[in-house]
Amino acid sequence: IPASGGDAVAVTKVDAPRSTMSDRFPQFLPGGRRFLFLSEMSGGAPAIHVGSLDSMEVTRLTPSDSAAVYAPPGPGPAGASREGGWLLFMRQGVLVAQRFDVSSEELVGGQVTVSDGVGFGATLRVGAFSVSAGGLVAYRSDDAARSQLTWFDRSGKTLGVLGPPDESTLADPELSPDGGRVAVDRNVDNNANVWLFDGVRRTRFTLGARAEYPIWSPDGSRIVYSTRGPGNPGSLFEKPSNGDSSETQLEFVESQQAVAAQDWSRDGRFLMYSVLSDPKVAGDLWVLPMEKGSKPFAFLSTDADERPGKFSPDGRWVAYQSNQSGAAEIYVRPFPPGPGGQWQISASGGTQPRWSPDGRELYYVAPDGRLMAVSLVVNGATLEPGEPVPLFQARIAGRTTNNSRPQYDVAPDGRFLVNTALDSGASPITLLMNWNPDAGE
């Protein structure tokens, strides 16, 4: 998009010939017409590519765990300038550099180790390193994000934990209907899968290349989850929760973007899911009727980003997060969709909505990380929300904005199970000045 404004124009295309699922993290190269980016592949390791504003053709450079950054050429051993700069990227937890000929778009020579033990976020494939235009290199030491599923009462008192501390980017906890088990996402060996906790053991539930966003059926007998991989740009699968290895793909129109399972109505009739990355309309909320042969329909499709969506216990309402006002707020609309009102629940920002077990309250996370409660009074076809009341500082792991799913859940007895960030000391940032691989420095 031009800096002065105008229409956005696609400069890469996620397609079958490249076996790509997403293109991420563009960085312009010298000249301002070509750029580096990372492609996540459906059939192999992510790879660094070069794209151009003048063509949809791209050049594949090398497999990489992270996006690359370009370092301008520095002085050679004798002080003379060198042709071509360097690409820095992550390989198996190590920050490496390799000379890059910008004109020919080719990597030259072997890789040079910059540092091992550099921080890396496996979920988004972000390396904790940066390079300035003047050639300074900065990186942060590895400090794995640790979290733990922790029980709290309404006042914020800790009641216990579920499972040990976790360093595998644990996310998206979803309690079974009886509150006895929880399904989560865990990223082990750069592979996202659904796991089950029962308070005693932790077992892997899915075995595919990528599975996440688990949702329990109302009777607890099945789990639906989202998956992506070769031939499945956006699909929902269902599997018995008792450990049966069989899984079934749900019959619905596949999206060309990633989808995330969001909720299952208490009567078992409807499954809500979100389309996460539609380039035209941002995130939308869709509903899949569970009756065989039914087709999905849009619950909310606007220019804003709407997610996640949660059915009320009686199935009459849906709470969701939207940035329609310019900031993330929590809203409620009637279900099924149609003529009717929309009520803003949060005040001054809110994310991650959850209903109380009796449907008389709605919870959300405020921008400062506090868990908030709002009482609700239903008068026919209208809803009267009360004033938001802070409950406690939740210390939720990960980002508190733009989450695809809530990072806490509410048990049938009213307790809160929170994916809690564990305290850890800040890891140091190292700054390399006059970095010069040619001189062995």
Tab-separated table of C-alpha atoms in Angstrom, residues 75-340:
chain	number	residue	atom	x	y	z
A	75	PRO	CA	34.501	-3.487	6.045
A	76	GLY	CA	36.696	-6.391	4.991
A	77	PRO	CA	39.887	-7.536	6.709
A	78	ALA	CA	41.891	-4.760	5.057
A	79	GLY	CA	39.232	-2.107	5.578
A	80	ALA	CA	37.934	-2.295	1.996
A	81	SER	CA	34.174	-2.463	1.435
A	82	ARG	CA	32.631	-5.811	0.633
A	83	GLU	CA	29.986	-6.666	-1.953
A	84	GLY	CA	26.727	-7.970	-0.577
A	85	GLY	CA	25.477	-8.095	2.972
A	86	TRP	CA	24.477	-10.862	5.322
A	87	LEU	CA	21.257	-12.645	6.224
A	88	LEU	CA	20.744	-13.518	9.897
A	89	PHE	CA	18.219	-16.211	10.813
A	90	MET	CA	17.534	-19.035	13.275
A	91	ARG	CA	18.435	-22.702	12.829
A	92	GLN	CA	17.627	-25.130	15.678
A	93	GLY	CA	18.013	-22.508	18.381
A	94	VAL	CA	21.201	-21.022	16.902
A	95	LEU	CA	21.458	-17.558	15.345
A	96	VAL	CA	23.442	-17.937	12.128
A	97	ALA	CA	24.568	-15.607	9.339
A	98	GLN	CA	25.253	-16.276	5.667
A	99	ARG	CA	26.492	-13.896	2.989
A	100	PHE	CA	23.774	-12.765	0.594
A	101	ASP	CA	24.329	-11.421	-2.915
A	102	VAL	CA	21.439	-8.984	-3.311
A	103	SER	CA	21.800	-8.563	-7.081
A	104	SER	CA	21.695	-12.286	-7.899
A	105	GLU	CA	19.443	-13.198	-4.951
A	106	GLU	CA	21.800	-15.994	-3.917
A	107	LEU	CA	23.337	-17.101	-0.643
A	108	VAL	CA	27.108	-17.378	-0.859
A	109	GLY	CA	29.491	-19.522	1.170
A	110	GLY	CA	28.776	-21.319	4.400
A	111	GLN	CA	26.905	-20.315	7.522
A	112	VAL	CA	28.612	-18.488	10.391
A	113	THR	CA	27.404	-18.949	13.960
A	114	VAL	CA	26.553	-15.637	15.618
A	115	SER	CA	25.349	-17.082	18.935
A	116	ASP	CA	23.599	-20.099	20.338
A	117	GLY	CA	20.911	-19.936	23.020
A	118	VAL	CA	19.047	-17.060	21.340
A	119	GLY	CA	15.377	-16.613	22.224
A	120	PHE	CA	12.802	-18.003	19.797
A	121	GLY	CA	8.992	-17.939	19.753
A	122	ALA	CA	7.901	-21.175	18.082
A	123	THR	CA	4.225	-20.242	17.634
A	124	LEU	CA	4.831	-17.306	15.297
A	125	ARG	CA	8.439	-18.242	14.441
A	126	VAL	CA	9.951	-15.047	15.792
A	127	GLY	CA	13.637	-14.883	16.664
A	128	ALA	CA	14.768	-12.492	19.419
A	129	PHE	CA	17.345	-10.644	17.322
A	130	SER	CA	17.615	-7.456	15.273
A	131	VAL	CA	20.073	-5.617	13.029
A	132	SER	CA	20.335	-1.849	12.586
A	133	ALA	CA	20.894	-0.056	9.285
A	134	GLY	CA	24.399	0.663	10.481
A	135	GLY	CA	25.176	-3.006	11.078
A	136	LEU	CA	24.767	-3.270	14.875
A	137	VAL	CA	23.469	-6.705	15.894
A	138	ALA	CA	21.330	-7.212	19.006
A	139	TYR	CA	19.903	-10.422	20.418
A	140	ARG	CA	18.275	-11.626	23.605
A	141	SER	CA	19.323	-14.812	25.351
A	142	ASP	CA	16.867	-17.679	25.421
A	143	ASP	CA	14.350	-17.319	28.227
A	144	ALA	CA	11.600	-19.840	27.558
A	145	ALA	CA	8.146	-18.536	28.378
A	146	ARG	CA	6.937	-20.627	31.319
A	147	SER	CA	3.302	-20.900	32.295
A	148	GLN	CA	1.159	-23.124	34.483
A	149	LEU	CA	-2.545	-23.918	34.679
A	150	THR	CA	-3.601	-22.440	38.011
A	151	TRP	CA	-6.924	-22.522	39.880
A	152	PHE	CA	-8.251	-19.274	41.390
A	153	ASP	CA	-11.394	-18.363	43.274
A	154	ARG	CA	-13.367	-15.207	42.565
A	155	SER	CA	-11.169	-13.100	44.833
A	156	GLY	CA	-7.963	-14.209	43.115
A	157	LYS	CA	-6.874	-16.628	45.837
A	158	THR	CA	-4.784	-19.485	44.465
A	159	LEU	CA	-6.541	-22.825	44.989
A	160	GLY	CA	-4.046	-25.150	43.323
A	161	VAL	CA	-2.460	-26.043	39.994
A	162	LEU	CA	-3.230	-28.472	37.193
A	163	GLY	CA	-0.054	-29.982	35.815
A	164	PRO	CA	3.584	-28.900	36.192
A	165	PRO	CA	5.162	-25.658	34.924
A	166	ASP	CA	5.277	-25.749	31.130
A	167	GLU	CA	7.783	-24.318	28.636
A	168	SER	CA	6.065	-25.521	25.452
A	169	THR	CA	3.967	-22.404	24.672
A	170	LEU	CA	0.924	-23.901	26.392
A	171	ALA	CA	-2.246	-22.112	25.238
A	172	ASP	CA	-6.036	-22.228	24.762
A	173	PRO	CA	-7.186	-24.182	27.862
A	174	GLU	CA	-10.658	-25.673	27.509
A	175	LEU	CA	-12.281	-27.518	30.422
A	176	SER	CA	-14.415	-30.606	29.847
A	177	PRO	CA	-18.116	-30.104	30.691
A	178	ASP	CA	-17.692	-31.860	34.068
A	179	GLY	CA	-14.552	-29.844	34.856
A	180	GLY	CA	-12.428	-32.970	35.319
A	181	ARG	CA	-10.110	-32.606	32.334
A	182	VAL	CA	-8.664	-29.797	30.260
A	183	ALA	CA	-7.596	-29.742	26.613
A	184	VAL	CA	-4.750	-27.405	25.636
A	185	ASP	CA	-2.377	-26.606	22.788
A	186	ARG	CA	1.300	-27.386	23.319
A	187	ASN	CA	4.158	-26.754	20.915
A	188	VAL	CA	6.685	-29.565	21.322
A	189	ASP	CA	9.638	-29.783	18.922
A	190	ASN	CA	8.101	-26.976	16.810
A	191	ASN	CA	4.974	-29.098	16.382
A	192	ALA	CA	1.627	-27.803	17.690
A	193	ASN	CA	-0.771	-30.471	18.953
A	194	VAL	CA	-3.681	-30.909	21.351
A	195	TRP	CA	-2.897	-32.407	24.771
A	196	LEU	CA	-5.149	-33.530	27.634
A	197	PHE	CA	-4.550	-32.951	31.368
A	198	ASP	CA	-6.515	-34.776	34.049
A	199	GLY	CA	-4.643	-33.602	37.135
A	200	VAL	CA	-2.441	-36.719	37.242
A	201	ARG	CA	-1.096	-37.208	33.738
A	202	ARG	CA	-0.479	-35.203	30.588
A	203	THR	CA	-1.119	-37.059	27.327
A	204	ARG	CA	-0.858	-36.096	23.693
A	205	PHE	CA	-4.267	-36.248	22.015
A	206	THR	CA	-3.521	-35.497	18.330
A	207	LEU	CA	-0.722	-36.910	16.232
A	208	GLY	CA	-0.826	-34.761	13.083
A	209	ALA	CA	1.582	-32.116	11.910
A	210	ARG	CA	-0.502	-29.240	13.328
A	211	ALA	CA	-3.628	-29.310	15.505
A	212	GLU	CA	-4.894	-26.635	17.884
A	213	TYR	CA	-7.912	-24.807	19.372
A	214	PRO	CA	-9.704	-27.792	21.004
A	215	ILE	CA	-13.428	-27.653	21.894
A	216	TRP	CA	-15.339	-30.280	23.909
A	217	SER	CA	-18.748	-31.602	22.871
A	218	PRO	CA	-21.521	-30.802	25.407
A	219	ASP	CA	-21.465	-34.385	26.732
A	220	GLY	CA	-17.651	-34.531	26.862
A	221	SER	CA	-17.439	-37.531	24.528
A	222	ARG	CA	-15.735	-35.761	21.608
A	223	ILE	CA	-13.270	-32.996	20.886
A	224	VAL	CA	-13.243	-30.789	17.806
A	225	TYR	CA	-10.024	-29.036	16.844
A	226	SER	CA	-8.565	-27.036	13.985
A	227	THR	CA	-5.825	-28.392	11.781
A	228	ARG	CA	-3.721	-27.322	8.838
A	229	GLY	CA	-1.408	-29.287	6.611
A	230	PRO	CA	-0.929	-30.601	3.088
A	231	GLY	CA	-4.287	-30.374	1.301
A	232	ASN	CA	-6.005	-28.817	4.328
A	233	PRO	CA	-5.617	-25.020	4.311
A	234	GLY	CA	-8.351	-24.719	6.928
A	235	SER	CA	-10.250	-27.692	8.363
A	236	LEU	CA	-12.037	-28.881	11.487
A	237	PHE	CA	-11.617	-32.440	12.771
A	238	GLU	CA	-13.515	-34.410	15.395
A	239	LYS	CA	-12.156	-37.198	17.581
A	240	PRO	CA	-13.509	-39.221	20.547
A	241	SER	CA	-12.109	-37.932	23.843
A	242	ASN	CA	-11.549	-41.450	25.214
A	243	GLY	CA	-8.309	-41.901	23.279
A	244	ASP	CA	-9.682	-43.661	20.196
A	245	SER	CA	-7.183	-42.962	17.425
A	246	SER	CA	-9.792	-42.369	14.738
A	247	GLU	CA	-10.583	-38.817	13.655
A	248	THR	CA	-13.182	-37.454	11.259
A	249	GLN	CA	-13.091	-34.313	9.173
A	250	LEU	CA	-16.257	-32.281	9.647
A	251	GLU	CA	-18.360	-31.688	6.574
A	252	PHE	CA	-18.160	-28.000	5.856
A	253	VAL	CA	-16.885	-25.679	3.196
A	254	GLU	CA	-13.127	-25.493	3.626
A	255	SER	CA	-11.600	-22.070	4.012
A	256	GLN	CA	-8.511	-20.978	2.141
A	257	GLN	CA	-7.371	-19.430	5.416
A	258	ALA	CA	-6.757	-20.911	8.841
A	259	VAL	CA	-9.847	-21.540	10.948
A	260	ALA	CA	-10.170	-21.853	14.720
A	261	ALA	CA	-12.863	-23.811	16.552
A	262	GLN	CA	-14.447	-21.451	19.093
A	263	ASP	CA	-17.428	-23.027	20.881
A	264	TRP	CA	-20.092	-25.746	20.849
A	265	SER	CA	-23.639	-24.817	21.895
A	266	ARG	CA	-24.946	-26.614	24.998
A	267	ASP	CA	-27.728	-28.313	23.002
A	268	GLY	CA	-25.108	-29.754	20.638
A	269	ARG	CA	-26.705	-28.235	17.531
A	270	PHE	CA	-24.147	-25.605	16.536
A	271	LEU	CA	-20.384	-25.246	16.338
A	272	MET	CA	-18.876	-21.770	16.105
A	273	TYR	CA	-15.551	-21.185	14.394
A	274	SER	CA	-13.583	-18.191	13.169
A	275	VAL	CA	-11.794	-17.555	9.907
A	276	LEU	CA	-8.545	-16.087	11.166
A	277	SER	CA	-6.820	-14.399	8.272
A	278	ASP	CA	-9.169	-13.492	5.437
A	279	PRO	CA	-7.275	-10.634	3.728
A	280	LYS	CA	-10.495	-8.900	2.678
A	281	VAL	CA	-12.575	-8.919	5.842
A	282	ALA	CA	-10.128	-9.764	8.673
A	283	GLY	CA	-11.517	-12.311	11.163
A	284	ASP	CA	-15.135	-13.460	10.818
A	285	LEU	CA	-17.354	-15.710	12.947
A	286	TRP	CA	-19.133	-18.613	11.275
A	287	VAL	CA	-21.527	-21.282	12.521
A	288	LEU	CA	-21.620	-24.930	11.440
A	289	PRO	CA	-24.931	-26.730	12.177
A	290	MET	CA	-24.046	-30.206	13.419
A	291	GLU	CA	-26.950	-31.872	11.626
A	292	LYS	CA	-25.579	-34.036	8.820
A	293	GLY	CA	-25.674	-32.345	5.422
A	294	SER	CA	-26.011	-28.824	6.825
A	295	LYS	CA	-23.921	-25.978	5.479
A	296	PRO	CA	-22.169	-23.302	7.546
A	297	PHE	CA	-23.436	-19.736	7.686
A	298	ALA	CA	-21.908	-16.439	8.759
A	299	PHE	CA	-22.777	-15.219	12.231
A	300	LEU	CA	-20.844	-11.978	11.829
A	301	SER	CA	-18.941	-10.845	8.739
A	302	THR	CA	-17.784	-7.222	8.749
A	303	ASP	CA	-14.712	-5.150	7.968
A	304	ALA	CA	-13.733	-5.460	11.630
A	305	ASP	CA	-11.885	-8.363	13.247
A	306	GLU	CA	-14.324	-10.512	15.265
A	307	ARG	CA	-13.043	-13.352	17.473
A	308	PRO	CA	-13.453	-15.348	19.598
A	309	GLY	CA	-17.175	-16.174	19.867
A	310	LYS	CA	-18.872	-17.907	22.817
A	311	PHE	CA	-22.478	-19.181	23.092
A	312	SER	CA	-24.391	-18.343	26.250
A	313	PRO	CA	-25.419	-21.409	28.316
A	314	ASP	CA	-29.027	-21.120	27.067
A	315	GLY	CA	-27.874	-20.673	23.454
A	316	ARG	CA	-29.715	-17.369	22.967
A	317	TRP	CA	-26.679	-15.090	22.786
A	318	VAL	CA	-23.115	-14.948	21.509
A	319	ALA	CA	-20.369	-12.952	23.204
A	320	TYR	CA	-17.430	-11.971	21.047
A	321	GLN	CA	-14.474	-9.628	20.725
A	322	SER	CA	-14.371	-6.984	17.985
A	323	ASN	CA	-12.198	-4.006	17.066
A	324	GLN	CA	-15.020	-2.212	15.228
A	325	SER	CA	-14.489	0.891	17.388
A	326	GLY	CA	-10.748	0.925	16.735
A	327	ALA	CA	-9.918	-0.956	19.952
A	328	ALA	CA	-10.762	-4.470	21.114
A	329	GLU	CA	-14.055	-4.542	23.050
A	330	ILE	CA	-16.520	-7.251	24.128
A	331	TYR	CA	-20.015	-7.330	22.607
A	332	VAL	CA	-23.098	-9.561	22.760
A	333	ARG	CA	-25.573	-10.282	19.948
A	334	PRO	CA	-28.657	-12.525	19.788
A	335	PHE	CA	-28.443	-16.001	18.297
A	336	PRO	CA	-29.496	-17.053	15.680
A	337	PRO	CA	-28.243	-13.964	13.827
A	338	GLY	CA	-30.792	-11.575	12.400
A	339	PRO	CA	-32.556	-8.378	13.339
A	340	GLY	CA	-31.688	-7.443	16.871
